[in-house]
Coordinates of C-alpha atoms in Angstrom, one line a residue:
Chain A
M1 CA -75.9 26.4 19.0
A2 CA -75.0 28.1 22.3
M3 CA -71.6 29.7 22.3
I4 CA -71.8 30.4 26.1
E5 CA -73.9 28.3 28.3
I6 CA -74.4 29.1 31.9
R7 CA -76.3 26.5 34.0
D8 CA -77.3 26.8 37.7
V9 CA -74.1 28.8 38.6
N10 CA -73.7 29.6 42.3
K11 CA -70.8 31.5 43.8
W12 CA -70.0 32.6 47.3
F13 CA -67.5 35.2 48.6
G14 CA -67.0 33.7 52.0
R15 CA -70.6 33.5 53.4
F16 CA -71.9 36.1 50.9
H17 CA -73.9 34.5 48.1
V18 CA -72.9 36.6 45.0
L19 CA -74.5 34.4 42.3
V20 CA -77.7 32.5 42.9
D21 CA -78.8 29.8 40.5
C22 CA -77.8 31.7 37.4
T23 CA -78.8 30.1 34.1
S24 CA -78.6 31.6 30.6
A25 CA -77.0 31.2 27.2
V26 CA -75.5 33.3 24.5
D27 CA -76.0 31.9 21.0
K28 CA -73.4 32.2 18.2
G29 CA -73.6 35.7 16.7
E30 CA -75.9 36.9 19.4
V31 CA -75.4 40.2 21.4
V32 CA -76.6 39.9 25.0
V33 CA -76.6 42.9 27.4
V34 CA -76.4 42.2 31.1
C35 CA -77.7 45.0 33.2
G36 CA -78.7 45.6 36.8
P37 CA -77.9 47.8 39.8
S38 CA -74.3 47.8 41.1
G39 CA -73.5 44.9 43.4
S40 CA -76.0 42.7 41.5
G41 CA -73.3 40.2 40.5
K42 CA -73.2 41.0 36.8
S43 CA -69.4 41.7 36.6
T44 CA -68.8 38.6 38.7
L45 CA -70.9 36.5 36.4
I46 CA -69.1 37.7 33.2
K47 CA -65.7 37.0 34.9
C48 CA -66.9 33.4 35.6
V49 CA -67.4 32.9 31.9
N50 CA -63.7 32.8 31.1
G51 CA -62.7 31.5 34.5
L52 CA -61.2 34.7 35.9
E53 CA -63.4 34.1 38.9
P54 CA -64.0 30.6 40.2
F55 CA -67.5 29.4 41.1
Q56 CA -68.6 26.7 43.5
K57 CA -71.7 25.2 41.9
G58 CA -73.1 24.8 38.4
E59 CA -71.6 24.6 35.0
I60 CA -70.4 27.1 32.3
H61 CA -69.5 25.9 28.8
V62 CA -67.8 28.1 26.2
N63 CA -67.9 26.6 22.7
G64 CA -68.6 23.2 24.3
I65 CA -65.6 23.4 26.8
S66 CA -66.4 23.3 30.5
V67 CA -64.9 26.2 32.3
G68 CA -65.1 25.1 35.9
T69 CA -63.7 21.6 35.4
A70 CA -60.3 20.9 36.9
G71 CA -58.6 19.5 33.8
T72 CA -59.6 22.4 31.5
D73 CA -56.7 24.2 29.8
L74 CA -57.9 27.7 30.9
P75 CA -55.1 29.7 29.3
K76 CA -56.0 28.0 25.9
L77 CA -59.7 28.7 26.4
R78 CA -59.1 32.3 27.4
S79 CA -56.8 32.9 24.4
H80 CA -59.8 32.9 22.2
V81 CA -62.3 34.5 24.4
G82 CA -61.7 38.3 24.2
M83 CA -62.3 40.4 27.3
V84 CA -62.5 44.1 27.7
F85 CA -62.3 45.6 31.2
Q86 CA -63.8 48.7 32.9
H87 CA -60.4 50.2 33.5
F88 CA -58.9 49.2 30.1
E89 CA -55.9 47.4 31.7
L90 CA -53.5 48.1 28.9
F91 CA -50.0 47.3 29.8
P92 CA -48.4 50.7 30.7
H93 CA -44.8 49.6 30.2
M94 CA -45.4 48.7 26.5
T95 CA -46.3 50.7 23.5
V96 CA -49.7 50.5 22.0
I97 CA -48.6 48.1 19.2
E98 CA -46.7 46.0 21.7
N99 CA -49.9 45.7 23.7
L100 CA -51.5 44.3 20.6
T101 CA -48.7 41.9 19.6
I102 CA -47.4 40.5 22.9
A103 CA -50.1 37.8 23.4
Q104 CA -50.2 37.0 19.7
E105 CA -46.5 36.2 19.8
K106 CA -46.2 34.6 23.3
V107 CA -49.6 32.8 23.5
L108 CA -50.5 32.0 19.9
G109 CA -47.0 31.7 18.7
R110 CA -47.4 34.0 15.8
G111 CA -44.3 35.5 14.1
R112 CA -43.3 39.0 14.8
D113 CA -44.2 40.4 11.4
A114 CA -47.6 38.6 11.2
A115 CA -48.5 39.8 14.7
R116 CA -47.5 43.4 13.9
D117 CA -49.5 43.4 10.6
K118 CA -52.5 42.1 12.4
G119 CA -52.0 44.7 15.2
L120 CA -51.7 47.5 12.8
S121 CA -54.8 46.5 10.8
L122 CA -56.8 46.4 14.0
L123 CA -55.5 49.7 15.1
D124 CA -56.7 51.0 11.7
R125 CA -60.1 49.4 12.3
V126 CA -60.5 51.3 15.6
G127 CA -59.0 54.5 14.0
L128 CA -55.8 54.7 16.0
T129 CA -53.0 53.9 13.6
E130 CA -51.0 57.0 14.4
F131 CA -50.8 56.0 18.1
A132 CA -49.0 52.7 17.4
D133 CA -45.7 53.7 19.0
K134 CA -47.2 55.8 21.8
H135 CA -47.6 54.5 25.4
P136 CA -51.1 54.0 26.8
G137 CA -50.6 56.8 29.3
Q138 CA -50.4 59.3 26.4
L139 CA -53.9 58.3 25.2
S140 CA -57.3 59.5 26.4
G141 CA -59.6 57.0 28.1
G142 CA -61.7 56.4 25.0
Q143 CA -58.7 55.8 22.9
Q144 CA -57.3 53.4 25.5
Q145 CA -60.5 51.4 25.5
R146 CA -60.5 51.2 21.7
V147 CA -56.9 49.9 21.9
A148 CA -58.1 47.4 24.5
I149 CA -60.8 46.2 22.2
A150 CA -58.2 45.9 19.3
R151 CA -55.9 43.9 21.7
A152 CA -58.7 41.4 22.4
L153 CA -59.6 41.2 18.7
A154 CA -55.9 40.5 17.8
M155 CA -56.4 37.0 19.3
D156 CA -59.1 36.1 16.8
P157 CA -61.7 35.5 19.5
I158 CA -64.7 33.3 19.0
C159 CA -66.7 35.6 21.4
M160 CA -66.1 38.8 23.3
L161 CA -66.9 39.7 26.9
F162 CA -67.3 43.3 27.9
D163 CA -67.2 44.2 31.6
E164 CA -68.7 47.8 31.9
P165 CA -66.5 49.0 29.0
T166 CA -67.8 52.6 29.2
S167 CA -68.3 53.1 33.0
A168 CA -64.8 54.7 33.6
L169 CA -65.1 57.1 30.6
D170 CA -66.0 60.7 30.3
P171 CA -69.4 61.1 28.7
E172 CA -67.9 62.6 25.4
M173 CA -65.8 59.5 25.0
I174 CA -68.5 56.9 25.4
G175 CA -69.8 57.3 21.9
E176 CA -66.5 56.4 20.2
V177 CA -66.2 53.1 22.2
L178 CA -69.8 52.2 21.6
A179 CA -69.4 52.8 17.9
V180 CA -66.6 50.3 17.7
M181 CA -68.7 47.8 19.7
Q182 CA -71.6 48.4 17.4
D183 CA -69.4 47.7 14.4
L184 CA -68.3 44.4 15.9
A185 CA -71.9 43.4 16.6
R186 CA -72.8 44.2 13.0
D187 CA -70.0 41.9 11.8
G188 CA -71.7 39.0 13.7
M189 CA -69.4 38.8 16.7
T190 CA -70.9 36.9 19.7
M191 CA -70.9 39.4 22.5
M192 CA -71.8 39.4 26.2
V193 CA -71.8 43.0 27.5
V194 CA -72.2 44.2 31.0
T195 CA -73.3 47.8 30.7
H196 CA -75.7 50.5 31.8
E197 CA -75.9 52.0 28.3
M198 CA -79.5 51.3 27.5
G199 CA -79.2 53.1 24.2
F200 CA -76.6 50.5 23.2
A201 CA -78.9 47.7 24.4
R202 CA -81.8 49.1 22.4
N203 CA -79.8 49.6 19.2
V204 CA -77.6 46.5 19.2
A205 CA -78.6 43.8 21.6
H206 CA -80.7 40.8 20.7
R207 CA -81.4 40.0 24.3
V208 CA -81.2 41.6 27.7
I209 CA -80.5 39.9 31.0
F210 CA -81.4 41.8 34.2
M211 CA -79.8 40.9 37.4
D212 CA -80.4 41.8 41.0
Q213 CA -78.8 40.5 44.2
G214 CA -77.0 37.7 42.4
R215 CA -80.1 36.4 40.6
I216 CA -81.1 36.6 36.9
L217 CA -84.5 38.2 37.2
E218 CA -85.2 38.8 33.5
D219 CA -83.8 37.0 30.4
A220 CA -85.8 38.4 27.5
T221 CA -85.6 39.6 24.0
K222 CA -84.9 43.3 23.7
E223 CA -88.5 44.1 22.6
E224 CA -90.0 42.2 25.6
F225 CA -87.5 43.8 28.0
F226 CA -88.1 47.4 27.0
G227 CA -91.8 46.8 26.4
T228 CA -93.0 45.3 29.6
P229 CA -90.4 43.8 32.0
R230 CA -92.1 41.2 34.1
S231 CA -90.3 41.9 37.4
E232 CA -91.1 44.9 39.4
R233 CA -87.4 45.3 40.2
A234 CA -86.5 45.6 36.5
Q235 CA -89.3 48.1 36.0
T236 CA -88.0 50.5 38.7
F237 CA -84.5 50.0 37.5
L238 CA -85.5 50.9 33.9
S239 CA -87.6 53.9 35.0
K240 CA -84.6 55.3 37.0
I241 CA -82.1 54.7 34.2
L242 CA -84.3 55.9 31.3
S243 CA -85.6 59.0 32.9
H244 CA -82.2 60.6 32.5
Chain B
M1 CA 3.3 58.8 64.7
G2 CA 3.7 62.5 64.2
P3 CA 1.5 64.7 61.9
F4 CA -0.6 63.3 59.1
D5 CA 1.5 62.0 56.2
Y6 CA -0.5 61.5 53.0
T7 CA 2.5 60.6 50.8
V8 CA 2.1 57.0 51.8
L9 CA -1.2 56.9 49.9
V10 CA 0.4 57.0 46.5
P11 CA 2.4 53.8 46.6
S12 CA -0.5 51.9 48.2
L13 CA -3.0 53.0 45.5
P14 CA -2.7 49.8 43.4
F15 CA -3.2 47.7 46.5
L16 CA -6.3 49.7 47.6
W17 CA -7.6 49.5 44.0
T18 CA -7.6 45.6 44.1
G19 CA -9.5 45.9 47.4
L20 CA -12.0 48.3 45.9
Q21 CA -12.5 46.0 42.9
F22 CA -13.4 43.1 45.2
S23 CA -15.9 45.3 47.1
V24 CA -17.5 46.3 43.8
H25 CA -17.5 42.8 42.5
L26 CA -19.0 41.5 45.7
T27 CA -21.7 44.2 45.5
L28 CA -22.6 43.5 41.9
I29 CA -22.8 39.8 42.3
A30 CA -24.8 39.9 45.5
M31 CA -27.1 42.5 43.9
S32 CA -27.8 40.4 40.8
G33 CA -28.0 37.2 42.6
G34 CA -30.0 38.7 45.5
I35 CA -32.6 40.3 43.2
V36 CA -33.1 37.1 41.3
L37 CA -33.3 35.0 44.4
G38 CA -35.3 37.6 46.2
T39 CA -37.8 37.8 43.4
L40 CA -38.3 34.0 43.5
L41 CA -38.7 34.2 47.3
A42 CA -41.3 36.9 46.8
L43 CA -43.2 34.9 44.2
A44 CA -43.1 31.8 46.4
R45 CA -44.4 33.8 49.3
L46 CA -47.2 35.5 47.3
S47 CA -48.4 32.8 45.1
G48 CA -46.7 29.5 46.1
P49 CA -48.5 26.6 47.8
K50 CA -48.8 27.0 51.5
P51 CA -45.6 25.1 52.6
L52 CA -43.4 26.9 50.1
S53 CA -44.9 30.3 51.1
T54 CA -44.3 29.6 54.8
A55 CA -40.7 28.4 54.1
S56 CA -40.0 31.6 52.1
A57 CA -41.5 33.8 54.9
M58 CA -39.4 32.0 57.5
Y59 CA -36.2 32.3 55.5
V60 CA -36.7 36.1 55.0
D61 CA -37.6 36.7 58.6
L62 CA -34.7 34.6 59.8
M63 CA -32.1 36.5 57.7
R64 CA -33.6 39.8 58.6
S65 CA -33.4 39.1 62.3
I66 CA -29.7 38.2 62.6
P67 CA -26.9 40.7 62.5
L68 CA -25.0 40.5 59.2
V69 CA -21.6 40.0 60.8
M70 CA -22.9 36.8 62.5
V71 CA -24.3 35.5 59.2
I72 CA -20.9 36.2 57.6
L73 CA -19.1 34.3 60.3
W74 CA -21.5 31.4 60.4
F75 CA -21.4 30.9 56.6
F76 CA -17.6 31.0 56.8
L77 CA -17.7 28.2 59.3
V78 CA -20.6 26.2 57.9
I79 CA -20.1 26.2 54.1
P80 CA -16.8 24.2 54.3
L81 CA -18.6 21.6 56.5
I82 CA -21.4 21.3 53.9
I83 CA -19.3 21.0 50.8
G84 CA -16.4 19.2 52.5
K85 CA -13.5 21.6 51.6
P86 CA -12.6 25.2 52.4
V87 CA -13.8 27.8 49.9
G88 CA -11.8 30.8 50.9
A89 CA -13.0 34.0 52.4
E90 CA -13.9 35.7 49.1
Y91 CA -16.2 32.9 47.8
S92 CA -17.7 32.6 51.3
A93 CA -18.4 36.3 51.3
I94 CA -20.1 36.1 47.8
I95 CA -22.4 33.2 48.9
T96 CA -23.2 34.9 52.2
F97 CA -24.1 38.3 50.7
T98 CA -26.2 36.8 48.0
A99 CA -28.2 34.7 50.4
F100 CA -28.5 37.5 53.0
E101 CA -29.4 40.3 50.6
A102 CA -32.0 38.0 48.9
A103 CA -34.1 38.4 52.0
Y104 CA -34.1 42.2 51.8
Y105 CA -34.6 42.3 48.0
S106 CA -37.4 39.8 48.4
E107 CA -39.4 42.2 50.7
I108 CA -38.8 45.0 48.1
M109 CA -40.0 42.9 45.2
R110 CA -43.0 41.7 47.3
A111 CA -44.1 45.3 47.8
G112 CA -43.4 45.9 44.1
I113 CA -45.5 43.0 42.9
Q114 CA -48.3 44.2 45.2
S115 CA -48.0 47.7 43.8
V116 CA -49.2 46.4 40.4
S117 CA -53.0 46.4 40.2
K118 CA -54.9 43.1 40.2
G119 CA -56.5 44.1 37.0
Q120 CA -53.2 44.0 35.1
A121 CA -52.8 40.3 36.0
M122 CA -56.4 39.7 35.1
A123 CA -55.8 41.3 31.7
G124 CA -52.8 39.0 31.2
Y125 CA -54.8 35.9 32.1
A126 CA -57.7 37.0 29.9
L127 CA -55.3 37.1 26.9
G128 CA -54.4 33.4 27.6
M129 CA -51.1 33.9 29.4
T130 CA -50.0 31.3 31.9
Y131 CA -48.9 32.3 35.4
G132 CA -45.2 32.4 34.3
Q133 CA -45.9 34.5 31.2
N134 CA -48.1 36.9 33.2
M135 CA -45.4 37.4 35.8
R136 CA -42.5 37.7 33.4
L137 CA -44.2 39.9 30.8
V138 CA -46.7 41.9 32.7
V139 CA -46.3 42.0 36.5
L140 CA -42.6 41.8 37.2
P141 CA -41.4 44.5 34.7
Q142 CA -43.8 46.9 36.3
A143 CA -42.9 45.9 39.8
F144 CA -39.3 46.3 39.0
R145 CA -39.8 49.7 37.5
N146 CA -41.9 50.9 40.4
M147 CA -39.2 49.7 42.9
L148 CA -36.1 50.8 41.0
P149 CA -35.2 53.6 43.5
V150 CA -35.7 51.4 46.5
L151 CA -33.7 48.5 44.9
L152 CA -30.8 51.0 44.3
T153 CA -31.0 52.3 47.8
Q154 CA -30.7 48.8 49.1
T155 CA -27.7 48.3 46.9
I156 CA -26.0 51.3 48.4
I157 CA -26.5 49.8 51.8
L158 CA -25.2 46.5 50.5
F159 CA -22.0 48.2 49.2
Q160 CA -21.4 49.7 52.6
D161 CA -22.1 46.4 54.3
T162 CA -19.5 44.6 52.2
S163 CA -16.9 46.2 54.5
L164 CA -18.0 43.6 57.1
V165 CA -16.2 40.8 55.3
Y166 CA -13.3 42.3 57.1
A167 CA -14.4 39.9 59.9
I168 CA -13.4 36.8 57.9
G169 CA -10.3 38.4 56.3
A170 CA -11.6 38.7 52.7
K171 CA -9.5 41.4 50.9
D172 CA -12.0 44.2 50.3
L173 CA -11.3 47.9 50.3
L174 CA -11.4 48.2 54.1
K175 CA -9.1 45.2 54.6
A176 CA -6.7 46.5 52.0
A177 CA -6.6 49.9 53.8
D178 CA -6.0 48.0 57.0
I179 CA -3.1 46.1 55.6
A180 CA -1.6 49.1 53.9
G181 CA -2.0 51.1 57.1
K182 CA 0.0 48.5 59.0
N183 CA 2.7 48.3 56.3
Y184 CA 3.4 52.0 56.4
N185 CA 2.5 52.4 60.0
R186 CA -0.1 55.0 58.9
P187 CA -3.5 53.4 59.9
V188 CA -5.3 56.8 60.5
E189 CA -4.6 58.1 57.0
M190 CA -5.5 54.8 55.4
Y191 CA -8.8 54.5 57.2
L192 CA -9.6 58.1 56.5
F193 CA -8.8 57.7 52.8
S194 CA -11.0 54.5 52.5
A195 CA -13.8 56.3 54.2
V196 CA -13.6 59.1 51.6
I197 CA -13.8 56.5 48.8
Y198 CA -16.9 54.9 50.4
F199 CA -18.4 58.3 50.8
V200 CA -17.8 59.5 47.3
I201 CA -19.3 56.3 45.7
C202 CA -22.3 56.1 48.0
F203 CA -23.1 59.8 47.8
S204 CA -23.0 59.8 44.0
L205 CA -25.2 56.8 43.9
S206 CA -27.7 58.4 46.3
A207 CA -27.8 61.5 44.0
L208 CA -28.6 59.2 41.1
V209 CA -31.4 57.6 43.0
K210 CA -32.8 61.1 43.8
R211 CA -32.7 61.9 40.1
L212 CA -34.5 58.7 39.2
Q213 CA -37.2 59.4 41.7
K214 CA -37.8 62.8 40.3
R215 CA -38.1 61.4 36.8
Y216 CA -40.6 58.9 38.0
A217 CA -42.6 61.6 39.8
V218 CA -42.9 63.4 36.4
L219 CA -43.8 60.2 34.5
R220 CA -46.8 59.5 36.7

């Protein structure tokens, strides 16, 4: 069964056609990596999935619920679709543990103690228990991104969206974040990941989507994609990215 | 009138104190009310539907384009007509200042809200927050914190401006000094003394703002 279903999605920023007839799907338990040159529309596409960006044509269903339809309770849908951003977006005026509990309490209506317990156990999972009462500004980028992942997990998401989670990180911090994501994938989390980390794609992904100029040019299993990509554009992209 | 005679200050201190109390009350009420109202105006302008947004912008522009004394006088004349009975200079002053300062606080809060990155609001929405929750829990606390020195500076200006209620006869510090000066026939000493009080209060508050700004400079 498809957890995320994207059908003929089109989006315009003014006259600029950012997404052109995008169709794909992410099955339950599947890890799909979305890659492509910058400006290809991959970040926009993933933001359409939980309705952070509106789109003008086509349909997106998450767990059977239509995202683009007017009557949809978007806050409710988003509350169980986890999202991790390029720039972490932790709330700087709250401590780390408050970052993890605020939405549990205010959105899911969990009790204070239950939310705190959940938050602490997730901090333990990403290895940051001792930072619970610090503010995000006191943490390194890698640590902040691990907290951001924990914050999303605190909502018991049915799937996770990652929007270039390692692009803003120093090289030595990328590994710790990818390790957490790899763990998640191993536990069977449904994941849609926009990233340039081809190592992660090779190790963890089931499928790879390649986008360019708003179009999905490749939608293939990992083996097919890294074996012989069909489009010339994907071949040049891969040769540039893998040669480093 | 002869040379300066400051002995008249002592007996008039209690009277001046009631005047100062009113000035401070007026400032505090107009500040709290003005910030709340101003924040609502800013939200309406930034994210309200078109008519509401336009109305908010027009209100702010109108208030900011009329001299405060005229607003004070107009409200003094118009409020009794609206509610059908006189309200007294003090209440009229409180309503006027809240309404007037809201326009200025609104512009400060608008800048504050815009100083919070769009990604923060996105993160709030992605966690399932509604617009109201996102504003209350994520955006406004940060906007308020970023703008704290500016909000305080505006409040110092507000405190100085309260002396304009003199125009409608509300008994603030300046009016009290005016009356005491007439009673003892020592207006110069009384005006000088009230000026010193205004100066000490405003100067100390400005120093506090400077310290706050420094602390923020370190925090970032």
